[in-house]
Coordinates of C-alpha atoms and ligand atoms in Angstrom, one line a residue:
X1 CA -7.9 -186.8 73.6
X2 CA -4.1 -187.1 73.6
X3 CA -4.2 -183.5 71.7
X4 CA -6.4 -182.0 74.4
X5 CA -4.7 -178.9 75.7
X6 CA -3.4 -178.8 79.3
X7 CA -1.4 -176.5 81.5
X8 CA 1.8 -177.5 82.8
X9 CA 4.4 -175.2 84.7
X10 CA 3.3 -172.0 83.2
X11 CA 2.9 -173.5 79.3
X12 CA 0.0 -174.9 77.9
X13 CA 0.8 -177.9 76.0
X14 CA -0.8 -181.0 74.4
X15 CA -1.3 -183.8 77.1
X16 CA 0.7 -186.3 75.0
X17 CA 3.5 -184.2 75.4
X18 CA 3.2 -182.9 79.1
X19 CA 6.3 -184.3 81.0
X20 CA 7.4 -184.4 84.6
X21 CA 10.5 -185.4 86.2
X22 CA 10.6 -188.9 87.9
X23 CA 12.4 -187.0 90.9
X24 CA 9.0 -185.0 91.2
X25 CA 8.1 -185.5 94.9
X26 CA 4.5 -186.3 93.7
X27 CA 5.7 -189.2 92.0
X28 CA 8.4 -190.2 94.6
X29 CA 6.3 -189.6 97.6
X30 CA 2.7 -188.6 96.6
X31 CA 3.7 -185.2 98.2
X32 CA 1.0 -182.8 96.7
X33 CA -2.7 -181.8 96.7
X34 CA -5.3 -181.9 94.2
X35 CA -8.6 -180.1 93.3
X36 CA -11.6 -181.5 91.2
X37 CA -13.9 -178.6 90.0
X38 CA -17.0 -179.1 87.6
X39 CA -18.1 -176.3 85.1
X40 CA -21.5 -176.5 83.5
X41 CA -22.0 -174.7 80.4
X42 CA -18.3 -173.3 80.7
X43 CA -19.3 -171.8 84.1
X44 CA -17.3 -173.0 87.2
X45 CA -19.1 -174.0 90.0
X46 CA -18.3 -172.6 93.2
X47 CA -14.9 -171.2 92.2
X48 CA -14.1 -169.5 95.3
X49 CA -15.2 -172.5 97.6
X50 CA -12.7 -175.0 95.5
X51 CA -9.8 -172.4 95.8
X52 CA -10.5 -172.1 99.7
X53 CA -10.2 -175.6 100.1
X54 CA -7.2 -175.8 97.7
X55 CA -5.6 -173.0 100.0
X56 CA -6.4 -175.0 103.3
X57 CA -4.9 -178.2 101.7
X58 CA -1.8 -176.0 100.7
X59 CA -1.4 -174.7 104.1
X60 CA -1.7 -178.1 105.9
X61 CA 1.0 -179.7 104.0
X62 CA 3.1 -176.6 104.0
X63 CA 3.3 -175.7 100.3
X64 CA 3.0 -171.9 99.4
X65 CA 0.5 -171.5 96.8
X66 CA 2.3 -170.9 93.5
X67 CA -0.6 -168.7 92.1
X68 CA -3.3 -166.2 92.8
X69 CA -6.9 -167.0 92.2
X70 CA -7.0 -164.5 89.3
X71 CA -4.4 -166.8 87.7
X72 CA -6.0 -169.8 88.3
X73 CA -9.0 -168.5 87.2
X74 CA -7.4 -167.4 83.7
X75 CA -5.8 -171.0 83.5
X76 CA -9.2 -172.6 84.0
X77 CA -11.1 -170.2 81.6
X78 CA -8.4 -171.0 78.9
X79 CA -8.7 -174.8 79.4
X80 CA -12.3 -174.7 79.3
X81 CA -12.7 -172.8 76.2
X82 CA -10.4 -175.1 74.4
X83 CA -12.5 -178.3 75.0
X84 CA -15.7 -178.9 73.1
X85 CA -17.8 -180.3 75.9
X86 CA -20.1 -177.8 77.6
X87 CA -19.7 -179.8 80.8
X88 CA -16.4 -180.4 82.2
X89 CA -14.3 -181.0 85.3
X90 CA -11.3 -179.3 85.8
X91 CA -8.4 -181.4 87.7
X92 CA -5.7 -179.2 89.3
X93 CA -2.6 -180.9 90.8
X94 CA 0.2 -179.2 92.8
X95 CA 3.2 -181.0 94.3
X96 CA 6.2 -180.1 96.1
X97 CA 8.1 -180.0 93.0
X98 CA 11.4 -182.0 91.9
X99 CA 14.2 -182.4 94.3
X100 CA 16.6 -185.4 95.1
X101 CA 15.0 -187.9 97.2
X102 CA 15.0 -187.1 100.6
X103 CA 12.1 -187.3 102.9
X104 CA 12.8 -184.0 104.5
X105 CA 11.5 -180.7 102.6
X106 CA 13.9 -179.5 100.3
X107 CA 15.1 -176.1 101.0
X108 CA 14.4 -174.8 97.6
X109 CA 12.0 -176.0 95.1
X110 CA 9.2 -174.7 92.9
X111 CA 6.0 -176.5 93.2
X112 CA 4.8 -178.5 90.0
X113 CA 1.5 -177.4 88.7
X114 CA -0.6 -179.2 86.4
X115 CA -4.2 -178.3 85.3
X116 CA -6.3 -180.0 82.5
X117 CA -9.8 -180.0 81.9
X118 CA -12.1 -183.3 80.7
X119 CA -15.5 -184.0 79.5
X120 CA -17.9 -184.2 82.5
X121 CA -20.3 -187.0 81.2
X122 CA -23.7 -186.8 82.8
X123 CA -24.6 -189.7 85.5
X124 CA -26.3 -192.5 83.6
X125 CA -30.0 -192.4 83.9
X126 CA -30.4 -196.2 85.0
X127 CA -27.9 -195.2 88.0
X128 CA -30.4 -192.4 88.9
X129 CA -33.7 -194.6 88.4
X130 CA -32.5 -197.6 90.1
X131 CA -29.8 -196.1 92.4
X132 CA -26.5 -197.9 93.2
X133 CA -25.1 -200.6 95.5
X134 CA -22.5 -199.7 98.3
X135 CA -20.7 -201.8 101.0
X136 CA -19.5 -200.7 104.3
X137 CA -15.7 -201.2 105.1
X138 CA -13.1 -200.3 107.9
X139 CA -11.8 -196.5 107.4
X140 CA -8.3 -197.5 107.0
X141 CA -7.1 -194.1 106.1
X142 CA -4.9 -191.6 107.9
X143 CA -5.9 -188.9 110.6
X144 CA -5.8 -185.9 107.9
X145 CA -8.7 -186.9 105.6
X146 CA -9.6 -183.1 105.5
X147 CA -6.5 -182.7 103.4
X148 CA -7.3 -183.3 99.5
X149 CA -3.9 -185.0 99.2
X150 CA -2.7 -186.8 95.9
X151 CA -1.6 -189.8 97.8
X152 CA -4.9 -191.8 97.3
X153 CA -3.5 -195.6 97.9
X154 CA -6.3 -196.3 100.9
X155 CA -9.0 -194.8 99.0
X156 CA -8.2 -196.9 95.7
X157 CA -7.7 -200.0 97.8
X158 CA -11.1 -199.3 99.6
X159 CA -13.1 -198.3 96.3
X160 CA -11.6 -201.7 94.3
X161 CA -12.8 -203.8 97.5
X162 CA -16.2 -202.3 96.7
X163 CA -16.0 -202.8 93.3
X164 CA -14.8 -206.9 93.8
X165 CA -17.9 -206.9 96.0
X166 CA -20.2 -205.9 92.9
X167 CA -20.8 -202.3 94.5
X168 CA -20.2 -199.0 93.4
X169 CA -18.7 -197.5 96.5
X170 CA -17.2 -198.0 99.9
X171 CA -18.8 -196.3 102.8
X172 CA -16.2 -196.0 105.4
X173 CA -16.6 -196.7 109.1
X174 CA -14.2 -195.4 111.8
X175 CA -14.7 -195.9 115.8
X176 CA -18.1 -196.9 115.1
X177 CA -19.3 -194.0 113.1
X178 CA -19.8 -193.6 109.4
X179 CA -17.4 -191.1 108.0
X180 CA -17.5 -190.9 104.2
X181 CA -17.2 -192.7 100.8
X182 CA -13.9 -193.6 99.2
X183 CA -14.4 -190.5 97.0
X184 CA -17.8 -189.3 98.2
X185 CA -19.2 -187.6 101.0
X186 CA -22.3 -189.4 102.5
X187 CA -25.8 -188.3 103.3
X188 CA -28.8 -190.3 105.1
X189 CA -32.3 -189.5 105.7
X190 CA -34.0 -191.0 108.7
X191 CA -37.7 -190.2 109.7
X192 CA -37.5 -187.2 107.0
X193 CA -34.5 -185.7 108.5
X194 CA -31.6 -185.3 106.2
X195 CA -28.2 -186.1 108.2
X196 CA -24.7 -186.1 107.3
X197 CA -21.6 -186.1 109.7
X198 CA -19.8 -182.7 110.8
X199 CA -16.6 -181.5 108.9
X200 CA -13.5 -182.5 110.9
X201 CA -10.4 -184.5 110.2
X202 CA -12.3 -187.5 109.4
X203 CA -13.6 -186.6 106.0
X204 CA -13.1 -184.4 103.2
X205 CA -15.2 -181.1 103.3
X206 CA -16.9 -181.7 99.9
X207 CA -17.8 -178.7 98.0
X208 CA -21.1 -180.6 96.9
X209 CA -21.7 -181.7 100.5
X210 CA -21.7 -178.1 101.6
X211 CA -24.0 -177.1 98.6
X212 CA -26.5 -179.8 99.5
X213 CA -26.4 -178.6 103.2
X214 CA -26.9 -175.1 102.1
X215 CA -29.9 -176.0 99.3
X216 CA -31.5 -178.0 102.3
X217 CA -31.3 -174.8 104.5
X218 CA -32.6 -172.3 101.8
X219 CA -35.6 -174.7 101.1
X220 CA -36.4 -175.5 104.7
X221 CA -36.0 -179.0 104.5
X222 CA -34.9 -180.4 107.9
X223 CA -31.1 -181.3 107.9
X224 CA -28.4 -182.1 111.1
X225 CA -24.7 -182.2 110.7
X226 CA -24.4 -184.9 113.4
X227 CA -22.4 -188.1 114.0
X228 CA -24.1 -191.0 112.4
X229 CA -23.4 -194.5 114.0
X230 CA -23.0 -197.4 112.1
X231 CA -26.3 -198.9 113.3
X232 CA -28.3 -195.8 112.4
X233 CA -26.6 -195.7 109.0
X234 CA -27.6 -199.1 108.1
X235 CA -31.1 -198.7 109.0
X236 CA -31.5 -195.4 107.0
X237 CA -34.6 -194.7 104.8
X238 CA -32.5 -193.1 102.5
X239 CA -28.7 -193.0 101.5
X240 CA -26.9 -190.6 99.0
X241 CA -23.5 -190.2 97.8
X242 CA -22.1 -186.6 96.9
X243 CA -19.3 -185.6 94.9
X244 CA -18.4 -182.9 92.0
X245 CA -18.2 -185.7 89.3
X246 CA -21.2 -187.8 90.8
X247 CA -23.4 -185.1 91.9
X248 CA -25.9 -186.7 94.3
X249 CA -26.4 -190.2 93.8
X250 CA -29.0 -192.7 95.7
X251 CA -27.8 -195.9 97.3
X252 CA -30.4 -198.4 97.0
X253 CA -28.5 -201.5 98.5
X254 CA -25.9 -201.5 101.1
X255 CA -24.1 -204.8 102.2
X256 CA -26.5 -206.5 99.9
X257 CA -29.5 -205.3 101.8
X258 CA -32.2 -202.9 100.3
X259 CA -32.0 -199.3 101.5
X260 CA -35.7 -198.3 102.6
X261 CA -38.0 -199.8 99.7
X262 CA -35.1 -200.2 97.5
X263 CA -35.9 -197.2 95.1
X264 CA -34.2 -193.6 95.0
X265 CA -36.2 -191.9 98.0
X266 CA -38.7 -189.0 97.9
X267 CA -36.1 -186.7 99.6
X268 CA -33.4 -187.6 97.1
X269 CA -35.6 -186.8 94.3
X270 CA -36.4 -183.4 95.6
X271 CA -32.7 -182.4 96.7
X272 CA -31.8 -183.8 93.1
X273 CA -34.2 -181.5 91.3
X274 CA -33.0 -178.6 93.7
X275 CA -29.3 -179.4 92.5
X276 CA -30.3 -179.6 88.9
X277 CA -32.0 -176.2 89.2
X278 CA -29.0 -174.6 90.8
X279 CA -27.0 -175.8 87.8
X280 CA -29.3 -174.5 85.2
X281 CA -29.1 -171.0 86.9
X282 CA -25.5 -171.3 86.9
X283 CA -25.5 -172.2 83.2
X284 CA -27.6 -169.1 82.6
Ligands
PDD1 N1 -13.2 -186.9 94.9 N2 -14.8 -187.3 99.7 C1 -13.6 -188.0 99.2 C2 -12.5 -188.8 99.8 C3 -13.4 -187.3 97.9 O1 -12.0 -188.0 97.2 C4 -14.3 -186.4 97.4 C5 -14.3 -186.2 95.9 C6 -15.4 -186.2 98.0 C7 -16.2 -185.1 97.4 O2 -15.9 -183.9 97.6 P1 -16.5 -182.7 96.5 O3 -17.8 -182.7 96.6 O4 -15.7 -181.5 96.6 O5 -16.0 -183.5 95.1 C8 -15.4 -186.5 99.1 C9 -13.0 -186.2 93.6 C10 -14.3 -186.2 92.8 C11 -12.2 -187.1 93.1 O6 -11.2 -187.4 93.5 O7 -12.0 -187.4 91.9

């Protein structure tokens, strides 16, 4: 793994030789943004959508995009073809760059750009067969959860709290409504209707989320983007988590209570299959 090729500031080099300064504002302040992009059969899933979200994150934190989409595409293609595995995820990280430690933006710095590609392991069959456990926790994060910021301390504290309670994910509640997971978006099914919260500053606009919404609409499955109260959430017939690395995972236990009949639901099964079909078409 350490000999894996990565991209850092214009160079391709082995991972164990990649170095950044301790004065990098990513290290000092968590001042940067990132993307996680899955690739199936060496084909990147929704490249344009990921690039648009990256641009939105960069604009929100006032970092000028150091590369154009064609350059991002070339870097990703080179890293993908250098890795043996067919299914991979690309981690792309941009910080404001290296400067003496001062909270204000430095006058002139070059953003630090780091890209690596790792094996995307298929989700464990047992998790798909049985579903996973989740717990609800207070959403203690900031007001700009739509920015894919590298400063993830609240997210990792929340995820770890969930793990400490024997669950896989923390599902977050803010002002009485469910927002998203510590590293995932959340869907519910009630009375046959799929629901997910609308996109705003309280959650990350997940690329997987948007694809699931699109697939539901294409296949005439009833779907609503609407606020979901904690009460409605806790009594849902089905709960799903979505993310680029976990795809669509059924939650079958919430706060140690069974969700629905305690098995992955029929609507999840249907959507999961549609997502797999979408991947197969991408693979070609
Ligand atoms: N996280 N919400 C949060 C807070 C996330 O961190 C993620 C993904 C998502 C889902 O977004 P997408 O469908 O675009 O992956 C929602 C990635 C996978 C990570 O940090 O590793």
